[in-house]
mmCIF file with all atom_site columns, C-alpha atoms in Angstrom:
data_model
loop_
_atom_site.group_PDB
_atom_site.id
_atom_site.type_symbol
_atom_site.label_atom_id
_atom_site.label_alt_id
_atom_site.label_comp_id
_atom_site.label_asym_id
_atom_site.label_entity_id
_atom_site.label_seq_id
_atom_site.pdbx_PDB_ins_code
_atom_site.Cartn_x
_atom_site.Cartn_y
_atom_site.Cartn_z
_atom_site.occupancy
_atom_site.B_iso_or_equiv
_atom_site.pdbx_formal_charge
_atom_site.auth_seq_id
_atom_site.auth_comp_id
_atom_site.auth_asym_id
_atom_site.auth_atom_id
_atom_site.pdbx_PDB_model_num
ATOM 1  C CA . UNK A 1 1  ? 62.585 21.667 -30.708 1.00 0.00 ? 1  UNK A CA 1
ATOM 2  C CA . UNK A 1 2  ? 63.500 23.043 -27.276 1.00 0.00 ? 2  UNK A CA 1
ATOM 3  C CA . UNK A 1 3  ? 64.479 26.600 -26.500 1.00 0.00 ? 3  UNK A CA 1
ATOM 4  C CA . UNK A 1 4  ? 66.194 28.220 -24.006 1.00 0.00 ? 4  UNK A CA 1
ATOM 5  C CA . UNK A 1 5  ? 66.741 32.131 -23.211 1.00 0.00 ? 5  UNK A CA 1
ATOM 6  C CA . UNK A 1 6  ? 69.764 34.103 -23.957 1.00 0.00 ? 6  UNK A CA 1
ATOM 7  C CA . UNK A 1 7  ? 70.901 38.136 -22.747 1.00 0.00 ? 7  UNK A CA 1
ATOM 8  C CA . UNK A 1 8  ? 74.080 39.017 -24.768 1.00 0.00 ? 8  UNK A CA 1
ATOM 9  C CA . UNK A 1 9  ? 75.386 42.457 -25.396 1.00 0.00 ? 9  UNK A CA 1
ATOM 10 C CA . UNK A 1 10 ? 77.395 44.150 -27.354 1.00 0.00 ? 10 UNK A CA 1
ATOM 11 C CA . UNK A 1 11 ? 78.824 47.383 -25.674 1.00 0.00 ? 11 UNK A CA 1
ATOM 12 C CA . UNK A 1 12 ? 80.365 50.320 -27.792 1.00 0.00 ? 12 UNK A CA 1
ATOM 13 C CA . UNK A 1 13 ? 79.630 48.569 -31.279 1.00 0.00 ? 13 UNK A CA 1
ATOM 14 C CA . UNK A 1 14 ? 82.061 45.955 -30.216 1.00 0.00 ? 14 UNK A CA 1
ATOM 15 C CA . UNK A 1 15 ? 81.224 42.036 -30.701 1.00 0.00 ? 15 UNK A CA 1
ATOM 16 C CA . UNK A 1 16 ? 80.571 40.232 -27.721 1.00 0.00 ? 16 UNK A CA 1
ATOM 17 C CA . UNK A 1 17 ? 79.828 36.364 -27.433 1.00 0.00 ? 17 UNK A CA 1
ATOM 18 C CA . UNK A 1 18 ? 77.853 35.017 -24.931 1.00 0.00 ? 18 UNK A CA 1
ATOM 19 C CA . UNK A 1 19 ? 77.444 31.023 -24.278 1.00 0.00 ? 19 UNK A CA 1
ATOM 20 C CA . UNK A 1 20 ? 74.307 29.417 -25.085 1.00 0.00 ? 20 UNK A CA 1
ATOM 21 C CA . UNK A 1 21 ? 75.191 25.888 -23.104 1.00 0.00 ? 21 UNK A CA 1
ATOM 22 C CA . UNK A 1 22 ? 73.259 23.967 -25.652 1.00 0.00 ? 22 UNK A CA 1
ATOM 23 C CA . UNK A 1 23 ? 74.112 23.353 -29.228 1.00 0.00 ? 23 UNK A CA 1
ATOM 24 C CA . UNK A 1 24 ? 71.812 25.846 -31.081 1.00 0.00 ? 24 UNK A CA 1
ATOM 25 C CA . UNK A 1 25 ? 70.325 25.736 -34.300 1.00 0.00 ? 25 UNK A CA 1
ATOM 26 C CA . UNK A 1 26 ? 68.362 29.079 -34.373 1.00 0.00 ? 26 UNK A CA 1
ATOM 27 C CA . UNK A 1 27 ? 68.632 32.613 -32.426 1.00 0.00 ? 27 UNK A CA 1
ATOM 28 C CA . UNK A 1 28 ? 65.941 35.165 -32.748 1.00 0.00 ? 28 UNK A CA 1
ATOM 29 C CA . UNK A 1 29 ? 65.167 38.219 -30.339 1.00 0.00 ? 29 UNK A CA 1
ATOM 30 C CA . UNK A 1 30 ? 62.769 37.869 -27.981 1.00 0.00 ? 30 UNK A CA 1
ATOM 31 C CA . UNK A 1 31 ? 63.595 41.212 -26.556 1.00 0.00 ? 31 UNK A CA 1
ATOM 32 C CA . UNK A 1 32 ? 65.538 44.150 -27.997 1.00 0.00 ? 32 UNK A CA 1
ATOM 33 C CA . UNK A 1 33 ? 67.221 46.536 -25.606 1.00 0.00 ? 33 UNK A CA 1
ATOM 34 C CA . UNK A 1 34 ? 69.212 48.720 -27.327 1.00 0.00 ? 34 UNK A CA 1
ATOM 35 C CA . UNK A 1 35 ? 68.578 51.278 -29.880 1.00 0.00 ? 35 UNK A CA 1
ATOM 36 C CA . UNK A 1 36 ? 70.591 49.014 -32.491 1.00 0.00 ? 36 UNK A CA 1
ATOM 37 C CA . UNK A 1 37 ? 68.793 47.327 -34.430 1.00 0.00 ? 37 UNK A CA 1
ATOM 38 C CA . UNK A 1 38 ? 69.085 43.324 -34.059 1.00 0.00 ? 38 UNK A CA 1
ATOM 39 C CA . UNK A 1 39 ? 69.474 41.962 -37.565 1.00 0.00 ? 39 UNK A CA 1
ATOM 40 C CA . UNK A 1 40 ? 69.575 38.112 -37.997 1.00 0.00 ? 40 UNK A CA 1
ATOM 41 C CA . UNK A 1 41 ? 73.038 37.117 -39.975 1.00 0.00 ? 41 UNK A CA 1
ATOM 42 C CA . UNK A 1 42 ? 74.378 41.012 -39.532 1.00 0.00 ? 42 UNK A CA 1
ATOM 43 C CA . UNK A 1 43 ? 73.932 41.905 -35.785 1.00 0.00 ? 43 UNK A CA 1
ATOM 44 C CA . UNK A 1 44 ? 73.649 38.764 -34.375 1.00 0.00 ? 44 UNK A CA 1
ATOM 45 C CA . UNK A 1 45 ? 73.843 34.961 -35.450 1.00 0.00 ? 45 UNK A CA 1
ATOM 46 C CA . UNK A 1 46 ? 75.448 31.625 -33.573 1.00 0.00 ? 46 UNK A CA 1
ATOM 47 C CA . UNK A 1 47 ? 78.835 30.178 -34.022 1.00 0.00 ? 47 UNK A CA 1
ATOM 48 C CA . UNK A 1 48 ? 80.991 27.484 -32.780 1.00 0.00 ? 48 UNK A CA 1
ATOM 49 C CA . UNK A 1 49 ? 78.314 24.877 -33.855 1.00 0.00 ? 49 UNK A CA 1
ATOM 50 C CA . UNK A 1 50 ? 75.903 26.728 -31.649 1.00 0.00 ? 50 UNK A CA 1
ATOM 51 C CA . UNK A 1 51 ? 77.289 26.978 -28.559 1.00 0.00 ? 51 UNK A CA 1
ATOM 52 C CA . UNK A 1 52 ? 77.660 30.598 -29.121 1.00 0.00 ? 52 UNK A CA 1
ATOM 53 C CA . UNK A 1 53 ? 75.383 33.398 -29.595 1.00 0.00 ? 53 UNK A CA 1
ATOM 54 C CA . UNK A 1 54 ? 77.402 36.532 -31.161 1.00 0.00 ? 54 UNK A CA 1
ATOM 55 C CA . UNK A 1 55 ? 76.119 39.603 -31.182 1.00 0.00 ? 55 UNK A CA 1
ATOM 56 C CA . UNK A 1 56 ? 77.635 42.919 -32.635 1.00 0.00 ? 56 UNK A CA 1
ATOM 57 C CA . UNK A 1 57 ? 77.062 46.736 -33.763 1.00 0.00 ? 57 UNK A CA 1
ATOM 58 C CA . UNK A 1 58 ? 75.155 47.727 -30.430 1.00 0.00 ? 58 UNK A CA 1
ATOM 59 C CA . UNK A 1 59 ? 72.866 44.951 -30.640 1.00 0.00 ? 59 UNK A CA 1
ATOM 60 C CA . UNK A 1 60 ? 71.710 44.338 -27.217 1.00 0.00 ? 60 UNK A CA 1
ATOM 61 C CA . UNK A 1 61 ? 68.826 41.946 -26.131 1.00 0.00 ? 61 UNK A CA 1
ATOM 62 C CA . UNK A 1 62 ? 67.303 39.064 -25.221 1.00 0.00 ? 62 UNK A CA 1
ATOM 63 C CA . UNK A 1 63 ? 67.062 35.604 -27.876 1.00 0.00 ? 63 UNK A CA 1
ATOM 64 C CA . UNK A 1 64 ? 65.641 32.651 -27.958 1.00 0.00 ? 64 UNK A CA 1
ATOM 65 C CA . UNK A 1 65 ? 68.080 29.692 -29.235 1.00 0.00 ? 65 UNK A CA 1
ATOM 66 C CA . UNK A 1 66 ? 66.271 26.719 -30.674 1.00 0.00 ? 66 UNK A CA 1
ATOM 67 C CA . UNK A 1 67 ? 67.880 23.579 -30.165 1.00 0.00 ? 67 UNK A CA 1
ATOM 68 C CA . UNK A 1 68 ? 67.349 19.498 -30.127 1.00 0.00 ? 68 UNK A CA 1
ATOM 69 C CA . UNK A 1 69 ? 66.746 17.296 -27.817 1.00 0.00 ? 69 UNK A CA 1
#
């Protein structure tokens, strides 16, 4: 698999999507930067066969998306 980096956000406890320009088959955080924790599934996931990284309750960070080839 091939990875590529990811920053999303999510500002006052809102969701926010961010694009992930590949079709992803795995997020995990690299780098928290919020207080929020980032919880796989509850905070933050991928949607829109992968091409989107969501990430909600305050969740703020850095993720690495896992993708083929």
């Amino acid at each position: 698999y091939e990875t590529t980096s990811v920053r999303c956000d999510s500002r006052d406890n809102l969701r926010a999507r961010c694009a992930t320009r590949v079709l992803g088959i795995e997020a995990r955080v690299t780098y928290q930067r919020s207080r929020a924790e980032c919880i796989s599934g509850r905070t933050y996931g991928l949607e829109d066969g992968g091409r989107t990284l969501w990430v909600d309750g305050g969740c703020r960070g850095e993720f690495e998306v896992s993708y083929r080839r």
